Amino acid sequence: MCACRFTFTVFWDPCYRFQPPGGDIVPCALLIPGSCDSVLPNTTTTMKAIIQRVTKASVTVGEEQISSIGRGLCVLLGISVEDTQRDAEYMVRKILNLRLFEDEHGRAWSKSVMERDFEVLCVSQFTLQCILKGNKPDFHSAMPAELAQPFYDSMLENMRSTHKPELIKDGKFGARMQVHIQNDGPVTIELTSPTGPTDPKQLSKQEKQQQRKEKTRSKGPSESGREKGAQRSRQDPNASSGAEGDVSSEREP
Amino acid sequence: MCACRFTFTVFWDPCYRFQPPGGDIVPCALLIPGSCDSVLPNTTTTMKAIIQRVTKASVTVGEEQISSIGRGLCVLLGISVEDTQRDAEYMVRKILNLRLFEDEHGRAWSKSVMERDFEVLCVSQFTLQCILKGNKPDFHSAMPAELAQPFYDSMLENMRSTHKPELIKDGKFGARMQVHIQNDGPVTIELTSPTGPTDPKQLSKQEKQQQRKEKTRSKGPSESGREKGAQRSRQDPNASSGAEGDVSSEREP
């Protein structure tokens, strides 16, 4: 056994999870205090969504336009072989609640697609489950079509019942499509589902804690914070092509 | 010290790297035999590219179209605070050499954008460097604009000199744009740069080994492999919206 302090002994598995001797597999992020959503390791076995904020978007199959939306989100969704109902629920909740839109005062990153009553165009995209072998993509980690289709359909249903049925649009599963995306900003977010057999209660608790912190902050912003926000809105509040991660109001104090 | 076999002792740092006692920090992927590019853990401090195969794409700023391409790739590029020249070189090499196009016989995943002499529209996109705090995006890990702009420009230069200058197009760094993307398939790949202070020689060696393996395989495919490929091409060889990771010819034997 180890005698040294500040070390721990682990088994290693290729999915980047820790397996403590004699215990359950634990995703890495749970071992790090204060870790949050996107710090979760991005293995090829998590669900992945590429979320693009759009002015408009549509899908054509052959010559026929089968779907279209105005302002909202175009979501390309890659389902992996290991995804579960819990991953699906997490992704739907995040997609609909991510604050990617400005509020009525033009303050960026304030409102979600649901809060603004905007639309969502969701398209299944197995190529997101890609492992590169040299320069050749390999898609073994994508969920096979016969399983992925009902799984994907249930996610759409969940979106429709959580938001508004008429505001959730779809591509045509398995067809060759042209997806016309007018990316507004551009604003593109990559979202991955939390991996591994974690305790849902624990995950939910972590999320609630974070949301509480956020609310506390947004209720009582400092004067300087308000000033910074005002300064930024006089510039271009929505430009997002440069690396403007240093824009103060985008940051929490 | 440990007496047990099949375990190893590590220090843990929040960037998902291993720090062996008394040694250098080693990225996780190097510890796994046969690990490859996209198995590298996706922390928020790697460069990220969302690569969409397009029939056409363009960028408008206000009413003016400032850039457009025909068939090729639209690349949204998110540079992080920790990215180095090595990350930039890796990403440029991968973007230009990824096999996302069919060959002259319609065989999918065979040719790169360079091999087909297609175009690339590259747009800087700091929002890819996103950490979610609850539902609010935070962009602290994006490289600040004053550093990101020359870094990004040098990547474009690298692309131009590696491919053909007239086939590499650009957005307008830092401006609010509308990026019009006609995603063909759709085909979308998420690419991240390898993280951490690894030995470039070792990484390059791994890549070369993989490419050699790939060449060996593509020179001598089995008869059954050929048959499978032929079967698939009679269906829709390019449909990629369903989770068709189980399509045989997409897989290496």
mmCIF file of N, CA and C in Angstrom, chain A residues 130-138, chain B residues 29-30 32-40 90 93-94 98-99 194 201-219 252:
data_model
loop_
_atom_site.group_PDB
_atom_site.id
_atom_site.type_symbol
_atom_site.label_atom_id
_atom_site.label_comp_id
_atom_site.label_asym_id
_atom_site.label_seq_id
_atom_site.Cartn_x
_atom_site.Cartn_y
_atom_site.Cartn_z
ATOM 1 N N CYS A 130 -16.578 11.207 -33.850
ATOM 2 C CA CYS A 130 -15.477 10.876 -34.745
ATOM 3 C C CYS A 130 -14.190 10.629 -33.969
ATOM 4 N N ILE A 131 -13.531 9.536 -34.292
ATOM 5 C CA ILE A 131 -12.176 9.296 -33.809
ATOM 6 C C ILE A 131 -11.281 9.354 -35.040
ATOM 7 N N LEU A 132 -10.232 10.152 -34.973
ATOM 8 C CA LEU A 132 -9.338 10.224 -36.128
ATOM 9 C C LEU A 132 -8.316 9.112 -36.072
ATOM 10 N N LYS A 133 -8.193 8.404 -37.189
ATOM 11 C CA LYS A 133 -7.087 7.448 -37.322
ATOM 12 C C LYS A 133 -6.177 8.016 -38.376
ATOM 13 N N GLY A 134 -5.183 8.746 -37.915
ATOM 14 C CA GLY A 134 -4.400 9.550 -38.844
ATOM 15 C C GLY A 134 -5.300 10.661 -39.342
ATOM 16 N N ASN A 135 -5.562 10.672 -40.631
ATOM 17 C CA ASN A 135 -6.447 11.705 -41.182
ATOM 18 C C ASN A 135 -7.810 11.157 -41.571
ATOM 19 N N LYS A 136 -8.041 9.898 -41.256
ATOM 20 C CA LYS A 136 -9.289 9.262 -41.650
ATOM 21 C C LYS A 136 -10.263 9.216 -40.474
ATOM 22 N N PRO A 137 -11.478 9.728 -40.663
ATOM 23 C CA PRO A 137 -12.437 9.654 -39.568
ATOM 24 C C PRO A 137 -13.010 8.253 -39.404
ATOM 25 N N ASP A 138 -13.241 7.866 -38.176
ATOM 26 C CA ASP A 138 -13.836 6.567 -37.843
ATOM 27 C C ASP A 138 -15.034 6.840 -36.934
ATOM 28 N N ALA B 29 -3.389 10.894 -22.961
ATOM 29 C CA ALA B 29 -3.433 10.039 -24.147
ATOM 30 C C ALA B 29 -2.125 9.282 -24.359
ATOM 31 N N LEU B 30 -1.021 9.880 -23.920
ATOM 32 C CA LEU B 30 0.260 9.213 -24.125
ATOM 33 C C LEU B 30 0.411 7.986 -23.235
ATOM 34 N N ILE B 32 -1.925 5.763 -22.853
ATOM 35 C CA ILE B 32 -2.791 4.695 -23.347
ATOM 36 C C ILE B 32 -2.273 4.176 -24.671
ATOM 37 N N PRO B 33 -1.885 2.929 -24.718
ATOM 38 C CA PRO B 33 -1.395 2.393 -25.985
ATOM 39 C C PRO B 33 -2.494 2.481 -27.035
ATOM 40 N N GLY B 34 -2.104 2.931 -28.230
ATOM 41 C CA GLY B 34 -3.068 2.980 -29.319
ATOM 42 C C GLY B 34 -4.039 4.137 -29.257
ATOM 43 N N SER B 35 -3.825 5.048 -28.301
ATOM 44 C CA SER B 35 -4.739 6.193 -28.234
ATOM 45 C C SER B 35 -4.493 7.085 -29.435
ATOM 46 N N CYS B 36 -5.507 7.815 -29.857
ATOM 47 C CA CYS B 36 -5.315 8.653 -31.040
ATOM 48 C C CYS B 36 -5.966 10.012 -30.849
ATOM 49 N N ASP B 37 -5.792 10.848 -31.859
ATOM 50 C CA ASP B 37 -6.097 12.280 -31.774
ATOM 51 C C ASP B 37 -7.286 12.640 -30.888
ATOM 52 N N SER B 38 -8.454 12.178 -31.293
ATOM 53 C CA SER B 38 -9.638 12.718 -30.651
ATOM 54 C C SER B 38 -9.923 12.063 -29.311
ATOM 55 N N VAL B 39 -9.058 11.170 -28.898
ATOM 56 C CA VAL B 39 -9.212 10.608 -27.559
ATOM 57 C C VAL B 39 -8.577 11.533 -26.520
ATOM 58 N N LEU B 40 -7.791 12.494 -27.008
ATOM 59 C CA LEU B 40 -7.211 13.456 -26.088
ATOM 60 C C LEU B 40 -8.319 14.154 -25.317
ATOM 61 N N TYR B 90 -0.477 21.867 -35.698
ATOM 62 C CA TYR B 90 -1.258 20.625 -35.689
ATOM 63 C C TYR B 90 -2.633 20.843 -36.326
ATOM 64 N N ARG B 93 -2.522 21.441 -40.095
ATOM 65 C CA ARG B 93 -2.220 20.193 -40.801
ATOM 66 C C ARG B 93 -3.458 19.292 -40.868
ATOM 67 N N LYS B 94 -4.161 19.185 -39.733
ATOM 68 C CA LYS B 94 -5.340 18.312 -39.692
ATOM 69 C C LYS B 94 -6.469 18.861 -40.573
ATOM 70 N N LEU B 98 -7.629 16.265 -43.364
ATOM 71 C CA LEU B 98 -8.748 15.400 -42.980
ATOM 72 C C LEU B 98 -9.480 14.905 -44.215
ATOM 73 N N ARG B 99 -9.770 13.610 -44.230
ATOM 74 C CA ARG B 99 -10.440 13.037 -45.407
ATOM 75 C C ARG B 99 -11.957 13.117 -45.250
ATOM 76 N N PRO B 194 -3.834 18.778 -29.422
ATOM 77 C CA PRO B 194 -3.296 18.023 -28.287
ATOM 78 C C PRO B 194 -2.824 19.003 -27.224
ATOM 79 N N LYS B 201 8.483 15.404 -30.867
ATOM 80 C CA LYS B 201 9.039 14.268 -31.623
ATOM 81 C C LYS B 201 8.189 13.028 -31.425
ATOM 82 N N GLN B 202 7.808 12.833 -30.148
ATOM 83 C CA GLN B 202 7.037 11.645 -29.799
ATOM 84 C C GLN B 202 5.670 11.672 -30.490
ATOM 85 N N LEU B 203 5.046 12.872 -30.475
ATOM 86 C CA LEU B 203 3.729 13.038 -31.069
ATOM 87 C C LEU B 203 3.800 12.787 -32.566
ATOM 88 N N SER B 204 4.824 13.367 -33.180
ATOM 89 C CA SER B 204 5.001 13.230 -34.618
ATOM 90 C C SER B 204 5.231 11.765 -34.983
ATOM 91 N N LYS B 205 6.011 11.075 -34.114
ATOM 92 C CA LYS B 205 6.310 9.663 -34.338
ATOM 93 C C LYS B 205 5.025 8.841 -34.307
ATOM 94 N N GLN B 206 4.176 9.109 -33.302
ATOM 95 C CA GLN B 206 2.896 8.403 -33.173
ATOM 96 C C GLN B 206 2.052 8.591 -34.427
ATOM 97 N N GLU B 207 2.016 9.851 -34.891
ATOM 98 C CA GLU B 207 1.219 10.156 -36.085
ATOM 99 C C GLU B 207 1.719 9.396 -37.292
ATOM 100 N N LYS B 208 3.048 9.391 -37.455
ATOM 101 C CA LYS B 208 3.630 8.702 -38.606
ATOM 102 C C LYS B 208 3.326 7.222 -38.574
ATOM 103 N N GLN B 209 3.408 6.643 -37.370
ATOM 104 C CA GLN B 209 3.102 5.220 -37.220
ATOM 105 C C GLN B 209 1.677 4.929 -37.674
ATOM 106 N N GLN B 210 0.760 5.816 -37.242
ATOM 107 C CA GLN B 210 -0.632 5.624 -37.600
ATOM 108 C C GLN B 210 -0.850 5.743 -39.105
ATOM 109 N N GLN B 211 -0.165 6.740 -39.700
ATOM 110 C CA GLN B 211 -0.315 6.930 -41.141
ATOM 111 C C GLN B 211 0.221 5.735 -41.913
ATOM 112 N N ARG B 212 1.328 5.158 -41.414
ATOM 113 C CA ARG B 212 1.890 3.982 -42.073
ATOM 114 C C ARG B 212 0.904 2.827 -42.035
ATOM 115 N N LYS B 213 0.296 2.631 -40.826
ATOM 116 C CA LYS B 213 -0.697 1.565 -40.665
ATOM 117 C C LYS B 213 -1.829 1.750 -41.666
ATOM 118 N N GLU B 214 -2.260 3.019 -41.750
ATOM 119 C CA GLU B 214 -3.387 3.357 -42.615
ATOM 120 C C GLU B 214 -3.061 3.023 -44.067
ATOM 121 N N LYS B 215 -1.845 3.402 -44.491
ATOM 122 C CA LYS B 215 -1.420 3.140 -45.875
ATOM 123 C C LYS B 215 -1.416 1.649 -46.168
ATOM 124 N N THR B 216 -0.872 0.907 -45.200
ATOM 125 C CA THR B 216 -0.800 -0.553 -45.375
ATOM 126 C C THR B 216 -2.188 -1.115 -45.583
ATOM 127 N N ARG B 217 -3.138 -0.631 -44.765
ATOM 128 C CA ARG B 217 -4.504 -1.120 -44.870
ATOM 129 C C ARG B 217 -5.142 -0.739 -46.198
ATOM 130 N N SER B 218 -4.920 0.521 -46.619
ATOM 131 C CA SER B 218 -5.610 0.970 -47.829
ATOM 132 C C SER B 218 -5.009 0.346 -49.087
ATOM 133 N N LYS B 219 -3.735 -0.097 -48.989
ATOM 134 C CA LYS B 219 -3.131 -0.771 -50.146
ATOM 135 C C LYS B 219 -3.741 -2.148 -50.366
ATOM 136 N N GLU B 252 -12.310 0.706 -40.290
ATOM 137 C CA GLU B 252 -11.102 -0.053 -40.646
ATOM 138 C C GLU B 252 -11.287 -1.466 -40.126
#
